[in-house]
Amino acid sequence: MIKNIISGIKAYFGAFSLISKLKLWKFFTAPMLISVVTATIIFGSAYGLSDNVGDFISKIWIWDWGKETFTSISTFIGGLVILVIGLILFKHIIMALSAPFMSPVSEKIEAHLTGNAPHSHRDTSFLEQLMRGIKINGRNLLMELLLTIPLLILKFIPVVNIFSAILLFLLQAYYAGFGNMDYTLERHFKYKQSVQFVRKNRGLAIGNGIVFILFLLIPIIGVILVLPLSVTAATVKTVNALELKNNTTHGNA
């Protein structure tokens, strides 16, 4: 899996030039706008709520001794909780709403890589792509929140919180990469088949998602460029994985 994670990360190095070569930047206007508006709303709200969450957590400590220390820790944890949940909501919202714009881009990249004409696979409409994006990202959002809550609770345990932070980051990365890969998979597979495919190629998803999450840490520019580059990188690796799967299937036939 480590090899696939590295491969997923390396795909970003050629993403910018591929977008320029295929003249795809114009297709990213709407997704970029969605990213900026969503980021402004979510992270603006998160900034205002972090202190409130910290105060709420601090009330658990009913003793006077250590109250100040626990309050400081609670404020930090509260900010972290809001940031993590904000990141989760942000990525799933933008990936769901951008699906009708990203799927055609993914299709153009796939056609370039394989030589197959566009629409040579399942041809889906704007609405179908939007509903697929909402379904996949809604499912991923629920799964990610269920897995994130226990990891956030572990943040209160010294030493263990270091490992929980790593797992939290990898979890975020996996579901980010999942969403980016599905823009290609929606032309090839039904919902359940896509879930199974990503599970078998989780390394690619994590590698793609690692850079996706790191991009979000870059003010303004990261939010604007995260979708174009991550979707392009994910498409290249997903198409490669699909071709490998098809070749293996035909070889075993």
XYZ file of C-alpha atoms in Angstrom:
253
model
C 0.000 0.000 0.000
C 2.952 2.327 0.697
C 3.923 2.092 -2.972
C 0.420 3.158 -4.031
C 0.401 6.043 -1.545
C 3.655 7.362 -3.023
C 2.267 6.838 -6.535
C -0.857 8.823 -5.625
C 1.302 11.691 -4.365
C 3.628 11.666 -7.402
C 0.653 12.066 -9.760
C 0.368 15.704 -8.639
C 3.716 16.595 -10.225
C 2.307 16.357 -13.748
C -1.192 17.641 -12.966
C -0.603 21.346 -13.663
C 1.022 20.748 -17.047
C -1.681 18.239 -18.063
C -4.450 20.735 -17.259
C -2.679 23.386 -19.358
C -1.973 20.963 -22.210
C -5.620 19.916 -22.482
C -6.835 23.513 -21.887
C -9.032 22.494 -18.950
C -8.654 25.542 -16.705
C -11.913 27.089 -17.980
C -13.846 24.041 -16.695
C -12.649 24.707 -13.144
C -14.206 28.173 -12.797
C -17.406 26.957 -11.098
C -15.640 24.466 -8.770
C -13.139 27.160 -7.737
C -16.003 29.516 -6.910
C -17.783 26.756 -4.959
C -14.563 26.112 -3.006
C -14.030 29.770 -2.081
C -17.650 30.384 -1.017
C -17.856 27.130 0.964
C -14.501 27.762 2.676
C -15.549 31.288 3.664
C -18.819 30.085 5.209
C -17.485 26.979 6.985
C -14.160 28.256 8.306
C -15.653 31.644 9.193
C -18.277 29.857 11.298
C -15.657 27.506 12.743
C -13.523 30.401 13.974
C -16.460 31.822 15.908
C -17.499 28.482 17.398
C -14.106 27.198 18.617
C -14.188 29.131 21.933
C -17.754 27.997 22.623
C -16.830 24.342 22.145
C -13.776 24.807 24.368
C -15.905 26.346 27.140
C -18.398 23.497 26.884
C -15.672 20.855 27.192
C -14.038 22.643 30.150
C -17.239 22.294 32.196
C -16.553 18.556 32.451
C -13.776 19.366 34.959
C -15.675 20.154 38.184
C -12.653 20.489 40.507
C -10.796 23.724 41.259
C -7.307 22.216 41.081
C -6.029 21.986 37.538
C -9.032 23.925 36.267
C -6.950 26.499 34.409
C -4.789 23.840 32.742
C -7.815 21.787 31.701
C -9.507 24.921 30.342
C -6.465 25.687 28.190
C -6.391 22.135 26.896
C -10.141 22.249 26.280
C -9.822 25.442 24.243
C -7.151 23.802 22.080
C -9.183 20.601 21.689
C -12.301 22.648 20.928
C -10.482 24.494 18.156
C -9.153 21.199 16.809
C -12.616 19.587 16.835
C -14.102 22.518 14.920
C -11.192 22.534 12.453
C -11.440 18.791 11.793
C -15.221 18.839 11.388
C -14.890 21.962 9.226
C -12.393 20.204 6.951
C -14.633 17.141 6.719
C -17.693 19.192 5.805
C -15.754 21.403 3.405
C -14.256 18.633 1.320
C -17.460 16.611 1.032
C -19.599 19.637 0.189
C -17.281 20.914 -2.544
C -16.749 17.441 -3.999
C -20.486 16.732 -4.064
C -21.465 20.074 -5.617
C -18.565 20.015 -8.087
C -19.359 16.524 -9.418
C -21.208 17.733 -12.564
C -18.201 19.909 -13.447
C -15.436 17.487 -12.471
C -16.830 14.378 -14.178
C -16.567 15.880 -17.708
C -13.013 17.060 -16.926
C -12.127 13.578 -15.728
C -13.639 12.164 -18.912
C -11.509 14.428 -21.125
C -8.368 13.395 -19.249
C -9.298 9.717 -19.555
C -9.915 10.109 -23.293
C -6.473 11.709 -23.645
C -4.763 8.938 -21.670
C -6.514 5.973 -23.291
C -7.251 7.267 -26.789
C -10.901 6.321 -26.366
C -13.527 8.825 -27.461
C -15.493 10.667 -24.743
C -18.780 8.969 -23.800
C -17.322 5.562 -24.679
C -18.344 4.495 -21.194
C -21.574 5.200 -19.281
C -22.971 8.574 -20.365
C -24.524 10.362 -17.376
C -26.370 13.670 -17.232
C -25.570 16.772 -15.153
C -28.277 15.860 -12.632
C -27.181 12.221 -12.429
C -23.597 13.314 -11.768
C -24.780 15.717 -9.066
C -26.924 13.056 -7.369
C -24.082 10.521 -7.580
C -21.720 13.093 -6.005
C -24.184 13.792 -3.184
C -24.753 10.069 -2.576
C -21.059 9.133 -2.493
C -19.987 12.116 -0.412
C -22.990 11.832 1.895
C -22.041 8.220 2.578
C -18.382 9.146 3.059
C -19.271 12.059 5.335
C -21.269 9.783 7.645
C -18.539 7.115 7.710
C -15.816 9.667 8.342
C -17.667 11.358 11.201
C -18.340 7.989 12.876
C -14.631 7.121 12.702
C -13.423 10.620 13.585
C -15.290 10.990 16.900
C -13.392 8.147 18.693
C -10.082 9.494 17.359
C -10.883 12.967 18.709
C -11.680 11.504 22.137
C -8.234 9.840 22.120
C -6.704 13.325 21.823
C -7.185 13.652 25.609
C -4.824 10.722 26.282
C -1.088 11.637 26.348
C 1.194 9.760 23.895
C -1.847 8.006 22.382
C -2.945 11.380 20.991
C 0.117 11.416 18.721
C -0.992 8.221 16.990
C -4.616 9.385 16.887
C -3.505 12.550 15.073
C -1.746 10.462 12.400
C -4.764 8.182 11.999
C -7.045 11.221 11.814
C -4.946 12.717 9.034
C -4.872 9.454 7.058
C -8.629 9.038 7.513
C -9.241 12.528 6.135
C -6.885 11.798 3.255
C -8.575 8.507 2.365
C -12.042 9.991 2.011
C -10.736 13.020 0.116
C -9.002 10.715 -2.371
C -12.133 8.543 -2.512
C -14.230 11.483 -3.690
C -11.659 12.526 -6.291
C -11.385 9.006 -7.709
C -15.158 8.653 -8.038
C -15.343 11.347 -10.724
C -13.763 8.729 -12.985
C -15.361 5.658 -11.459
C -18.906 6.945 -11.949
C -18.567 6.267 -15.685
C -17.414 2.693 -15.107
C -19.144 1.380 -12.002
C -22.326 1.527 -10.026
C -22.214 2.870 -6.466
C -21.303 -0.382 -4.636
C -18.704 -1.402 -7.208
C -16.986 1.969 -6.820
C -16.782 1.547 -3.051
C -15.184 -1.893 -3.526
C -12.732 -0.573 -6.128
C -11.515 2.250 -3.878
C -11.101 -0.145 -0.948
C -8.846 -2.327 -3.093
C -6.889 0.763 -4.142
C -6.956 2.614 -0.830
C -3.276 3.478 -1.146
C -3.971 5.600 -4.232
C -6.861 7.298 -2.428
C -4.721 8.082 0.630
C -1.817 9.379 -1.481
C -4.140 11.666 -3.432
C -5.888 12.805 -0.258
C -2.659 13.581 1.605
C -1.778 16.314 -0.882
C -5.439 17.424 -0.971
C -5.430 18.036 2.804
C -2.015 19.736 2.726
C -3.258 22.072 -0.004
C -6.072 23.229 2.275
C -3.453 24.443 4.759
C -2.242 26.994 2.184
C -4.326 30.180 2.622
C -6.568 31.163 -0.328
C -4.422 29.629 -3.106
C -4.808 26.141 -1.647
C -8.599 26.391 -1.603
C -8.642 27.617 -5.202
C -6.264 25.039 -6.695
C -7.080 21.996 -4.581
C -9.832 20.581 -6.809
C -8.225 21.104 -10.238
C -4.936 19.493 -9.230
C -6.331 16.742 -7.008
C -8.984 15.643 -9.504
C -6.465 15.599 -12.350
C -3.979 13.569 -10.294
C -6.715 11.184 -9.129
C -8.008 10.680 -12.676
C -4.578 9.717 -13.996
C -4.063 7.102 -11.275
C -7.646 5.815 -11.398
C -7.465 5.294 -15.163
C -4.172 3.427 -14.699
C -5.745 1.229 -11.999
C -8.781 0.534 -14.189
C -6.589 -0.487 -17.122
C -4.551 -2.746 -14.844
C -7.756 -4.322 -13.531
C -9.109 -4.867 -17.048
C -5.832 -6.349 -18.280
C -5.722 -8.699 -15.298
C -9.346 -9.740 -15.873
C -8.769 -10.404 -19.561
C -5.540 -12.232 -18.801
C -7.366 -14.574 -16.447
C -10.256 -15.140 -18.856
